[in-house]
Every structure is written in C-alpha cells, then in structure tokens.
Short mmCIF file of C-alpha atoms and ligand atoms in Angstrom, two decimals:
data_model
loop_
_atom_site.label_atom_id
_atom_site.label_comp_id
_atom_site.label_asym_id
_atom_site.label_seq_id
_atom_site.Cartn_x
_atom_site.Cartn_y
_atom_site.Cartn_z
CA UNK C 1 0.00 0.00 0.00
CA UNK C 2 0.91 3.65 -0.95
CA UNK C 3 0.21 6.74 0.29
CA UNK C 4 1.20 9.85 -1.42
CA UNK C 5 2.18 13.18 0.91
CA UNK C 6 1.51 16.45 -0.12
CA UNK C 7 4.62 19.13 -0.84
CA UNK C 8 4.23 20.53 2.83
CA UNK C 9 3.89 17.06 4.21
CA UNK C 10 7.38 15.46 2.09
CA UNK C 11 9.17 18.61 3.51
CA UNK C 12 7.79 18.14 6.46
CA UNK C 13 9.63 14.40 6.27
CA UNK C 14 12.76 15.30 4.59
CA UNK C 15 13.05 17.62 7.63
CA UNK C 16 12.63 15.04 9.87
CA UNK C 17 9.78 15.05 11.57
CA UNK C 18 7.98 11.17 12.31
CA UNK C 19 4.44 12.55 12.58
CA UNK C 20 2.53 13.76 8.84
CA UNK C 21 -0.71 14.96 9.67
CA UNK C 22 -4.54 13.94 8.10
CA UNK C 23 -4.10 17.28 5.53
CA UNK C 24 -0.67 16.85 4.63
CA UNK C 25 -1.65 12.78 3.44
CA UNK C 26 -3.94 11.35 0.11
CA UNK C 27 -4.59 7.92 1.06
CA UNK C 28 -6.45 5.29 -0.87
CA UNK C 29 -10.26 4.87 0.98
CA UNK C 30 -9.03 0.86 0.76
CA UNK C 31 -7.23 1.62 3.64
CA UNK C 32 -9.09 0.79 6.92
CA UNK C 33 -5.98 1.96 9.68
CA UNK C 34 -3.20 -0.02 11.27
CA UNK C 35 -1.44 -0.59 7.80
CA UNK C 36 2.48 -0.27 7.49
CA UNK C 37 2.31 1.94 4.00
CA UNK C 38 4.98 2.97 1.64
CA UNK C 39 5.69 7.08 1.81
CA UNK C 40 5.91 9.03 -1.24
CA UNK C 41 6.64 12.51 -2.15
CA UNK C 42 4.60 13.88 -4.94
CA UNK C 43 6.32 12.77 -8.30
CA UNK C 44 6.06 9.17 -6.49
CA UNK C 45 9.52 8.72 -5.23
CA UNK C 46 9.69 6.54 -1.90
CA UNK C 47 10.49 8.27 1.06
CA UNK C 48 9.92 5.77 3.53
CA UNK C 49 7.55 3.56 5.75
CA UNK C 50 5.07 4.21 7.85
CA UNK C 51 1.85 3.28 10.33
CA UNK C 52 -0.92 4.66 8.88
CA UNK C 53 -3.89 5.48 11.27
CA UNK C 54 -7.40 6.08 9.75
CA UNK C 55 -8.85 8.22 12.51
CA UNK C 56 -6.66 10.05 14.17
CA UNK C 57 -5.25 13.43 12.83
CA UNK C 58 -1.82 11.69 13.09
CA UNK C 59 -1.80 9.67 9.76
CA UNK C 60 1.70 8.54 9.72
CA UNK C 61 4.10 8.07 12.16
CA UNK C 62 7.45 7.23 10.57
CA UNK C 63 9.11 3.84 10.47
CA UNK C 64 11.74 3.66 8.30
CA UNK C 65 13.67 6.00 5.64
CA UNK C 66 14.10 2.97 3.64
CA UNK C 67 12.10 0.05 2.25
CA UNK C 68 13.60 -3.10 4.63
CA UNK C 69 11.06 -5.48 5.52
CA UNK C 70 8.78 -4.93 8.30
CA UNK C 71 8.32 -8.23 9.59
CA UNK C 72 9.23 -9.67 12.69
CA UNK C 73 12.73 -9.58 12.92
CA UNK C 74 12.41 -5.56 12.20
CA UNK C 75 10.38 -5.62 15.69
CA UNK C 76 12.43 -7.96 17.09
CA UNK C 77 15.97 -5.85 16.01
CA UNK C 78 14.00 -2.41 17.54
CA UNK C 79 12.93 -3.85 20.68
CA UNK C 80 16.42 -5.07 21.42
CA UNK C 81 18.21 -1.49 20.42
CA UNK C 82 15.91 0.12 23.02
CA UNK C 83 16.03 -2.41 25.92
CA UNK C 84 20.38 -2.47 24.98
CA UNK C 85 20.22 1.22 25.73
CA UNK C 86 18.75 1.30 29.06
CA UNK C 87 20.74 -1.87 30.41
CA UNK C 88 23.98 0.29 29.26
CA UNK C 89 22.46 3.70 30.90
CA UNK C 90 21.20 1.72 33.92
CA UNK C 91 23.62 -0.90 34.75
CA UNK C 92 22.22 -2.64 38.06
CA UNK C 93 19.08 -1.11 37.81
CA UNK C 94 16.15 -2.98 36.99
CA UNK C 95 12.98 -0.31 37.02
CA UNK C 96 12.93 1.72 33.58
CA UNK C 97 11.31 2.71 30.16
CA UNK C 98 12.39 0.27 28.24
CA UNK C 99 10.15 1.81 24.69
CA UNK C 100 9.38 4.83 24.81
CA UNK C 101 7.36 4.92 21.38
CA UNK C 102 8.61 7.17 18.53
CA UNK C 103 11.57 8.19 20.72
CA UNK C 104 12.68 4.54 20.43
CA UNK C 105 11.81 4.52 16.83
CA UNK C 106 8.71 1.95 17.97
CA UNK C 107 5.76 4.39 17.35
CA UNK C 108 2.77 3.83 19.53
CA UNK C 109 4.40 1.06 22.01
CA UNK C 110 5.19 2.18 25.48
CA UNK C 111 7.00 -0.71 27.53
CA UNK C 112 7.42 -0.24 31.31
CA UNK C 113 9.57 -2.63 33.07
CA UNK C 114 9.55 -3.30 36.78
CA UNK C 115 11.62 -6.07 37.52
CA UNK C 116 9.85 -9.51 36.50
CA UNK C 117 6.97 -7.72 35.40
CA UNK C 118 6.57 -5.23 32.33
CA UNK C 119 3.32 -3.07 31.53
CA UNK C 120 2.57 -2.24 28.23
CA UNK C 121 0.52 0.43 26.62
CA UNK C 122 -0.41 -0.59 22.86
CA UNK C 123 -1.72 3.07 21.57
CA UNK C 124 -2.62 2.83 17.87
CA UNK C 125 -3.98 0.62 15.89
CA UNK C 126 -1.31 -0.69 13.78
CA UNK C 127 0.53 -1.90 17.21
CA UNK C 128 -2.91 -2.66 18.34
CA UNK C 129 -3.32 -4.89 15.68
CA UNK C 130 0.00 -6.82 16.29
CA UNK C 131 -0.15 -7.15 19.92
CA UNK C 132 0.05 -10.78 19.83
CA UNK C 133 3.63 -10.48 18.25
CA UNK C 134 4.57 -7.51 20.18
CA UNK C 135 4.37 -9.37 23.55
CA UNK C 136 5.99 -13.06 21.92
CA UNK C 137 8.95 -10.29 21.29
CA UNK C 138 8.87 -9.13 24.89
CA UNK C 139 8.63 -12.26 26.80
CA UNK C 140 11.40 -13.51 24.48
CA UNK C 141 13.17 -10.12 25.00
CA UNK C 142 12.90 -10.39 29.15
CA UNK C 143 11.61 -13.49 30.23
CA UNK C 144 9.40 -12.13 32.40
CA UNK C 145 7.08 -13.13 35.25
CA UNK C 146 4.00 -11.21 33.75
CA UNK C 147 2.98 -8.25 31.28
CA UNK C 148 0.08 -6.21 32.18
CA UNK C 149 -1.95 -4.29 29.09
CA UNK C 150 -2.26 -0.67 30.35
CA UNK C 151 -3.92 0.53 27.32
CA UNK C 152 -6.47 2.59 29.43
CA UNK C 153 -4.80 5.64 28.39
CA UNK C 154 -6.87 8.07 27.14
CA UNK C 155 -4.83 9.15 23.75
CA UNK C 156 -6.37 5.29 22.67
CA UNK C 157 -9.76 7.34 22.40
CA UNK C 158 -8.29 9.99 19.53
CA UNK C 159 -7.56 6.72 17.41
CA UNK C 160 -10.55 4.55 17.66
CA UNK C 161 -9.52 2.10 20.08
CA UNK C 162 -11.25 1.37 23.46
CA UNK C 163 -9.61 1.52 26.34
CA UNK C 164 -8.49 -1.90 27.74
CA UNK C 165 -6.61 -3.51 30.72
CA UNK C 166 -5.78 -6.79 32.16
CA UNK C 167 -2.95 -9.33 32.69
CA UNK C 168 -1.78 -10.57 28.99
CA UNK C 169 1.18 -12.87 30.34
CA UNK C 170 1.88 -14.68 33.20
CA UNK C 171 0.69 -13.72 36.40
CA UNK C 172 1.84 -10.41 38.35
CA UNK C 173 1.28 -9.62 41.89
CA UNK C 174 -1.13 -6.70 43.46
CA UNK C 175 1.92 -5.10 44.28
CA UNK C 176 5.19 -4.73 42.37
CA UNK C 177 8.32 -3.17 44.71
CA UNK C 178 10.69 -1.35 42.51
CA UNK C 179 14.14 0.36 44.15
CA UNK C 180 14.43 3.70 43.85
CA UNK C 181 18.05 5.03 45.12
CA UNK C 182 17.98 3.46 48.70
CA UNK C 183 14.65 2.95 49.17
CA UNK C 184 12.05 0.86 47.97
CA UNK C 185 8.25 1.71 46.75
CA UNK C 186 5.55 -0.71 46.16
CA UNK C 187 3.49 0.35 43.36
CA UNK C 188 0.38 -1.13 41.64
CA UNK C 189 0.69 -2.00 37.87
CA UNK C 190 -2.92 -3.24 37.42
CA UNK C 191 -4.88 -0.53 38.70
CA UNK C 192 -2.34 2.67 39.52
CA UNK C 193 -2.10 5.76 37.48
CA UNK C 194 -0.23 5.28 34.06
CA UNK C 195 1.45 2.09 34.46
CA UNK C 196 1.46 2.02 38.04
CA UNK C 197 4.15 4.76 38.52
CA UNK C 198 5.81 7.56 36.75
CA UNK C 199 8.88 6.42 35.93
CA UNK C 200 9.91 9.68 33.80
CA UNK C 201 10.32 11.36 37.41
CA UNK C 202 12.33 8.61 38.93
CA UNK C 203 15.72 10.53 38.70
CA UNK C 204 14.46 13.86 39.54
CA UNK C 205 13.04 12.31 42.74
CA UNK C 206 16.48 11.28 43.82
CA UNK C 207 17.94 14.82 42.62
CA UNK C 208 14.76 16.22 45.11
CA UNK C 209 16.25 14.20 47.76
CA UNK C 210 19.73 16.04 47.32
CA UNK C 211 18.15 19.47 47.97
CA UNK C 212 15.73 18.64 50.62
CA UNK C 213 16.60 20.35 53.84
CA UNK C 214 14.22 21.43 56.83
CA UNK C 215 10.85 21.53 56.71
CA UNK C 216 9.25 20.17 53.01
CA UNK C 217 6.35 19.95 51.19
CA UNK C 218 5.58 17.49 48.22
CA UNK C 219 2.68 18.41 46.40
CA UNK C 220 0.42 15.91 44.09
CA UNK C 221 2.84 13.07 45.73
CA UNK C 222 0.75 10.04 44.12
CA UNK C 223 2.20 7.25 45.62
CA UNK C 224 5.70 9.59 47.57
CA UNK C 225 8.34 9.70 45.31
CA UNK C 226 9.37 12.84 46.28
CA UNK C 227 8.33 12.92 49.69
CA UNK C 228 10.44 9.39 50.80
CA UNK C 229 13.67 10.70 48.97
CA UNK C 230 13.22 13.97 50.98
CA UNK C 231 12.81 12.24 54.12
CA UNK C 232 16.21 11.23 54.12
CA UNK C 233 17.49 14.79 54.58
CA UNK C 234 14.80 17.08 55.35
CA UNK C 235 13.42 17.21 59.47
CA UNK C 236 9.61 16.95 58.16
CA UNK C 237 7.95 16.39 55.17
CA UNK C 238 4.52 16.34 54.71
CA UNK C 239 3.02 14.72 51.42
CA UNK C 240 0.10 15.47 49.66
CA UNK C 241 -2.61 14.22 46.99
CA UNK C 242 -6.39 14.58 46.87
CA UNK C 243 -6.79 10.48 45.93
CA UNK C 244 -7.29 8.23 48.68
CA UNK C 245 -5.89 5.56 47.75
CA UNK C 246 -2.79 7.27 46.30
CA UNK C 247 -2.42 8.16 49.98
CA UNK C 248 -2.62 4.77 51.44
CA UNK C 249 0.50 3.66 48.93
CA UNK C 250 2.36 6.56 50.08
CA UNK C 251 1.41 5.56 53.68
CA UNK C 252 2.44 2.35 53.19
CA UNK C 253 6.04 3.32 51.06
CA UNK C 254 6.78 4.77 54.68
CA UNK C 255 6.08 2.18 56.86
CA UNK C 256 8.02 -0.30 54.03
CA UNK C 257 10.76 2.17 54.83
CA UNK C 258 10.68 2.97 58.35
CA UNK C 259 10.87 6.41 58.14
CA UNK C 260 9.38 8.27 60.67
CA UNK C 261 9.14 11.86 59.16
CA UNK C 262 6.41 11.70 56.68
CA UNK C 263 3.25 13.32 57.06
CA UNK C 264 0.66 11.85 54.29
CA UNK C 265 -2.65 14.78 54.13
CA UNK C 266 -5.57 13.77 51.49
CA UNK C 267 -6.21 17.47 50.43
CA UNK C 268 -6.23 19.30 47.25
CA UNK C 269 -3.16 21.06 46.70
CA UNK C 270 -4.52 24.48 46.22
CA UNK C 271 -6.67 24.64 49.12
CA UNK C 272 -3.56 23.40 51.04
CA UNK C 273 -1.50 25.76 49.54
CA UNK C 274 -3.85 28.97 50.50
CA UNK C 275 -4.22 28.13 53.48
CA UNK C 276 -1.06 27.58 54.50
CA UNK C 277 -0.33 31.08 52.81
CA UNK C 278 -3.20 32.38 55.12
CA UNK C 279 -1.81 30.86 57.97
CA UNK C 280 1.90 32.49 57.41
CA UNK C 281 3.49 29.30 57.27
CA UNK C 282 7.15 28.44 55.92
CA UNK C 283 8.92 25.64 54.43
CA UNK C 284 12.57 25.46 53.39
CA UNK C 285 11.74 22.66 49.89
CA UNK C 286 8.74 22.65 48.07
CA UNK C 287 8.00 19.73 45.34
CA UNK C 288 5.14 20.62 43.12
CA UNK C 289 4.21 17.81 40.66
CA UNK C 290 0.85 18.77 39.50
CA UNK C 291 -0.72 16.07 36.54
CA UNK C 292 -1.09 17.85 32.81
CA UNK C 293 -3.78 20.50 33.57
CA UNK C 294 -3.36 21.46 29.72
CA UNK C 295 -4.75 18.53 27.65
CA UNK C 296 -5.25 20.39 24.70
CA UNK C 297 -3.52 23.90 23.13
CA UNK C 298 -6.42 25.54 23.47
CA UNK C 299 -6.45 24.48 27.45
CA UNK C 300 -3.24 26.25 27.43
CA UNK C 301 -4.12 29.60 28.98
CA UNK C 302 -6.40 28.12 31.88
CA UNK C 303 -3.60 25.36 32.40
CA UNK C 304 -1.21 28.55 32.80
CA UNK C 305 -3.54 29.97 35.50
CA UNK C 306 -3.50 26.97 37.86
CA UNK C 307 0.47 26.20 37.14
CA UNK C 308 0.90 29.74 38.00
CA UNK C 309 -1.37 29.61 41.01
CA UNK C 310 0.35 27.18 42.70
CA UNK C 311 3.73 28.36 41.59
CA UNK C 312 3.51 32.03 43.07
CA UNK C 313 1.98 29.73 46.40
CA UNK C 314 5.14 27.54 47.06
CA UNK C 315 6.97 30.63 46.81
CA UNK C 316 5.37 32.80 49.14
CA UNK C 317 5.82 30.11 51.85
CA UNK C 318 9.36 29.14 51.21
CA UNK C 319 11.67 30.61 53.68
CA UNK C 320 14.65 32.96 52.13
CA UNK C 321 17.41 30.55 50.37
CA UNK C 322 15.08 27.49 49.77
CA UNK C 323 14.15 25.38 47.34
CA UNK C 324 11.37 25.06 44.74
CA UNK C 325 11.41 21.70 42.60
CA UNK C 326 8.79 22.53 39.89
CA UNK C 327 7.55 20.12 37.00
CA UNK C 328 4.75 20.07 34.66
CA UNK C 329 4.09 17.16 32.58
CA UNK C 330 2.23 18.99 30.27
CA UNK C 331 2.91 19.09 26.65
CA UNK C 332 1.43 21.98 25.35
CA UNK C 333 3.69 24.00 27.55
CA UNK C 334 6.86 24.59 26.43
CA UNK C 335 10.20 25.22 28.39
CA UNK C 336 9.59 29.02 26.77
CA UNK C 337 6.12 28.81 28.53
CA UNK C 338 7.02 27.62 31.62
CA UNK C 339 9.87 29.99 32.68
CA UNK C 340 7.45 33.13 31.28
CA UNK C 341 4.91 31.49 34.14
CA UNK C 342 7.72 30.63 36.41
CA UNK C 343 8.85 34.80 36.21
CA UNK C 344 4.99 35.54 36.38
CA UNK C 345 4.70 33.91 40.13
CA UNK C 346 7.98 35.31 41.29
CA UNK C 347 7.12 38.81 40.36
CA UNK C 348 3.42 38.44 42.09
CA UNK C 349 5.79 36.97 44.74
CA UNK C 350 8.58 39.43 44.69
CA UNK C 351 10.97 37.24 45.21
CA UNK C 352 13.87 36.81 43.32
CA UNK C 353 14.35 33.18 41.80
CA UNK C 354 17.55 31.81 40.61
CA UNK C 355 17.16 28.69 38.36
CA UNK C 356 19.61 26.35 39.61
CA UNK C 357 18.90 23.34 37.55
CA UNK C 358 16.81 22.74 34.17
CA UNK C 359 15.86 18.88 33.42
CA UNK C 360 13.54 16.58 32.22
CA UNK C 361 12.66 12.98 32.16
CA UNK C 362 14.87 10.48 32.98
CA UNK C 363 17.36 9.41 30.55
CA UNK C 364 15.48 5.66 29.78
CA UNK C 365 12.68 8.89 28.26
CA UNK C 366 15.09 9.70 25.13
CA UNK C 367 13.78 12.96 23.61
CA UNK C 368 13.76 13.00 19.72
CA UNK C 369 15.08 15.65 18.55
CA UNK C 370 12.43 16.43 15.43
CA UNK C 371 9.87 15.75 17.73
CA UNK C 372 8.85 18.65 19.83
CA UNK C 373 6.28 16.36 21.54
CA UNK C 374 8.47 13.78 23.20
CA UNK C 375 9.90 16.62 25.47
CA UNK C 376 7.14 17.00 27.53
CA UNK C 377 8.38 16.88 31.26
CA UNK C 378 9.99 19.89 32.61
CA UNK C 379 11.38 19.59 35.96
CA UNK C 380 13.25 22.91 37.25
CA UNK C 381 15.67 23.08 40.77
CA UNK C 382 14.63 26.55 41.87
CA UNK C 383 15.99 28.84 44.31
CA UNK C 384 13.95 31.22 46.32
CA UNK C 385 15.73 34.14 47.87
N1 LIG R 401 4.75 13.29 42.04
C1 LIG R 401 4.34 11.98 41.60
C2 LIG R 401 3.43 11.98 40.41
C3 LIG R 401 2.25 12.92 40.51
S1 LIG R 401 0.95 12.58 39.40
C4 LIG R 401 5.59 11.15 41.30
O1 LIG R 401 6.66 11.71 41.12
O2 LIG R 401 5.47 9.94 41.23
C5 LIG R 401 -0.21 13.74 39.92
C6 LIG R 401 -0.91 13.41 41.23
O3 LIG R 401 -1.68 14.55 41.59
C7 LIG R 401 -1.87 12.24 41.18
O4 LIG R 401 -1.51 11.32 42.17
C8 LIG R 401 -3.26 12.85 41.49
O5 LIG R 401 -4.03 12.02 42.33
C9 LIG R 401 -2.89 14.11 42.21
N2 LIG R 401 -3.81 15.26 42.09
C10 LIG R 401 -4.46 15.70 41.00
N3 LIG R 401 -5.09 16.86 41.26
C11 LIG R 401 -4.84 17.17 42.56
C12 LIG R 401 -5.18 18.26 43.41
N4 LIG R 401 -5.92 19.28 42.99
N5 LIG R 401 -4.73 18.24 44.69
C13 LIG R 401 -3.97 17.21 45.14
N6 LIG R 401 -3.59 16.18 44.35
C14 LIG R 401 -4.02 16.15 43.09
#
C-alpha cells in the first residue's frame, strides 16, 4: 500500500519530523488503519515507511527512511536497540522505560519494566493490531514473570480504540516493589495511574532528595516519590494528593521504609497551599508535581492559570534561600512557557528566583530531537531568595 504526501507534508519528512498529519496525506479509501504503507513525495519517489492510522489526525508516524522489511525480525531488532540502551544507561538497575514509542523509533508502544513484570501500553492501531507479536517479542526479549496491558490511556480514544486492561502474560502480583536510590516503593501495575508509577520522574526524585533540607512539602505526591527521597534529609515532610488511595500507597512506602518523618494529608493542593499562605506558614523545599492541567492547546491559557497559582503559592511560603522543585508534565507547555509562568509567580511573589537546575525525564525517556512532543516533562531546581 501507498500513500502519497503532499509538498508541505514530504518537507515536512525530509526535515525530519515522524508525525505527517490527516491534511498533509492522500490515502487510498481501501485503507481501513493499522497498515504499514509505503511514503511518497509527490512525483512518487519513496520516502519511507510508515503506520498509517485512519482516525486520528496523526496519519503517519514514521518507520523507516528505507524500504527493509517490516516483519518480525524488524520488531524484534528495535525492541532489542531500546532495551540495549537502558541496560547500558542503567547498569544494576532494573525499574525503567524500556520503549518509549517514537523516541525509540517503535511508534505507539510504550514498555514499562519493573523487575519480572513489564506493563505495556499498545496506543494505535497498527501496534494494536499486532499485539500478539509484540508481547511473543517481549517475553522472548525479558523473560518475564508477567505483562500487564495498560492501554487505558486516554490518547487510545483519539484513534478509535477502546480503552483496555488486564494481565496478557503470566501472572503479576497486586503489588510490584521497585528500588528507587535506597529505598524501595511498592506500586500497583494493574490498577495505579499510568502504568502504576511515573517512571519519567524517577531521577528527579532522587535529585529532590539532594536538595531537601528542613521543613518540606511534596505536592500531588501520588504514591511519595518525592516525599520518601526527601525524608532522608529534610526534618519533616509532609506529602500530599487529593486520591485516597494514592495516599494509602504513600502511607504504606513509609512504613516499608521505616521512616518516621512523613506526614501523608488527602487534600487538594490548592486549598492546602492557600491556606497555608493564610496561615503564614514556611517551608525550606517545596515539590510541586501537578498532573497535565493542559490537555489540549487551546487548554493552554487556563492550564497557565493553575500552574501559576500554585507556583507564586510555594513561593510565598518558602523561607529565604530554599528550594522550589517545579515540573509540569504537560505538553502543550513549552520550556519558553514555563519559565514566562515561572517569572509571572515570582514577580506576584517578589521574590527573586535563581534557576539552579533545568531537566527533564529520565534518561530511559530519550527525547527525539524532530519531535517537539516527546519533550514534555519539565522539571526545574529553583531557588527562592
Ligand atoms: N509526584 C508523583 C506523580 C504525581 S501525578 C511522582 O513523582 O510519582 C499527579 C498526582 O496529583 C496524582 O496522584 C493525582 O491524584 C494528584 N492530584 C491531582 N489533582 C490534585 C489536586 N488538585 N490536589 C492534590 N492532588 C491532586
């Protein structure tokens, strides 16, 4: 199968970019989605391969430059590049991204291992479609215990597909316990949020745990990243998220590591955070972690507000030299964005903020470089003064 790109869409190739959109794409109406489909420019010269998707406004999402087989030895070949990658990065550890979808050159695959046990988000329809295969590769690639399907996510909706979960492969435990630094967390793969943790923050949680000093905050903790690596240096931390039962993992993350400095509060953040303001409290490291409150561009400005709420918050209650670890997930706001927020708050503030660190996901997240979309997690080491 063919499909023939527009002018805008073959530059938009030849400049790199994985992604051709519905306008920039004729395709024949024989094709129903989920197809891998030759590329060509205009005067019918190959460009490449692709996934094609019928529905969603992402046609294409590149494959190959060439015309090598896709068969199963292509899958096979990718899936071992990525998972060689992290096992160099990460030598000893055994919690990471091992696919991280386009960025691994594996579009619409996510692959979260945890030990024994992998979870697996199958996103489109052309990985959908060759599921079956996808986890033969991955057992044969791990040998692992289990594989849960975590395609509940809701980008599955903007292509068609329902969203789906269960255990595809083996067996796997309520609880998975993944290392993180010195500690340990016990997570939940089956029914946790994304694939039972968010492994793009592991790093920055130790990195948290370097700055934390006196009394500390973490904010939208889900299950207490933040808040156990802070324990370790800060007097008190108290850790907060408005789900219930995100509070009784964090609750239980403690106990598991017998530290007796974490205060877990089911409250929503910006209450807390008002309050607190009202009350003329102070804390020496604040973590704020909020989920993507911009799902959409045109979400951006309202998303702005509430990053910008909660940023100008944190640092009217941190005391004169502290920290502020600030993140947002979201990926309709830029680095350009967030700093223009992040200078919003302080002025509202006045308080002078140095930026002492800029980073992102952890390194098993590889950002592509033609693909503005896979840098979506900003995580800044700010200093109050
Ligand atoms: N910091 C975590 C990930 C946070 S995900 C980590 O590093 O692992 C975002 C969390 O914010 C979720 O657990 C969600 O339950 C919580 N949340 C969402 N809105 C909230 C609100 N208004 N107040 C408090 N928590 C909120």
């Amino acid at each position: 199968m063919e499909v023939v790109l527009s002018q805008r869409g073959a530059s938009r190739w030849m400049g790199g970019h994985p992604w051709i959109f519905q306008s920039d794409v004729s395709s024949p109406a024989t094709l129903a989605g989920g197809e891998i489909v030759r590329v060509c420019d205009p005067r019918g010269r190959c460009l490449g391969q692709a996934f094609y998707s019928r529905v969603s406004k992402i046609s294409l999402r590149r494959l190959s430059r060439d015309e090598q087989p896709v068969d199963e030895d292509f899958f096979r070949r990718r899936i071992q590049a990525a998972v060689q990658l992290r096992r160099a990065m990460l030598p000893g550890e055994s919690t990471w991204r091992a696919i991280h979808g386009d960025a691994d050159e594996l579009p619409g695959l996510v692959v979260d291992r945890y030990g024994d046990y992998l979870a697996v988000q199958f996103l489109i329809p052309a990985i959908e479609q060759r599921r079956e295969l996808l986890t033969r590769l991955l057992v044969e690639a791990f040998a692992c215990h289990g594989i849960v399907n975590r395609s509940d996510a809701s980008v599955r909706g903007l292509e068609g597909l329902p969203a789906e979960k269960g255990v595809i492969h083996g067996s796997v435990p309520e609880t998975v316990v993944m290392r993180e630094g010195q500690l340990e967390l016990a997570v939940n793969l089956l029914e946790g949020q994304k694939t039972g943790a968010f492994l793009d923050q592991r790093e920055n949680h130790i990195i948290a745990g370097r700055y934390a000093r006196g009394r500390a905050l973490d904010c939208f903790s889900y299950v207490g990243g933040f808040a156990l690596q802070m324990a370790r240096r800060a007097t008190q931390v108290t850790a907060i998220d408005s789900s219930e039962p995100a509070c009784a993992q964090i609750r239980a993350n403690v106990a598991r590591n017998k530290l007796g400095n974490v205060d877990v509060l089911c409250a929503n953040v910006f209450d807390f955070l008002r309050a607190e303001c009202d009350a003329g409290k102070r804390y020496d490291t604040i973590v704020l972690d909020p989920p993507a409150f911009a799902k959409n561009k045109a979400a951006r400005d309202a998303s702005l507000r509430g990053y910008k709420e909660i940023n100008l918050r944190a640092m009217q209650l941190l005391t004169p030299g502290g920290y502020l670890i600030s993140s947002s997930c979201s990926h309709h706001i830029d680095e350009e964005h967030f700093e223009a927020m992040l200078q919003s708050a302080a002025a509202d503030a006045r308080r002078e903020v140095q930026i002492i660190e800029r980073r992102g996901a952890g390194r098993d997240h590889p950002v592509l470089l033609a693909l503005r979309e896979t840098r979506y997690l900003k995580c800044y080491v700010l200093r109050v003064l």
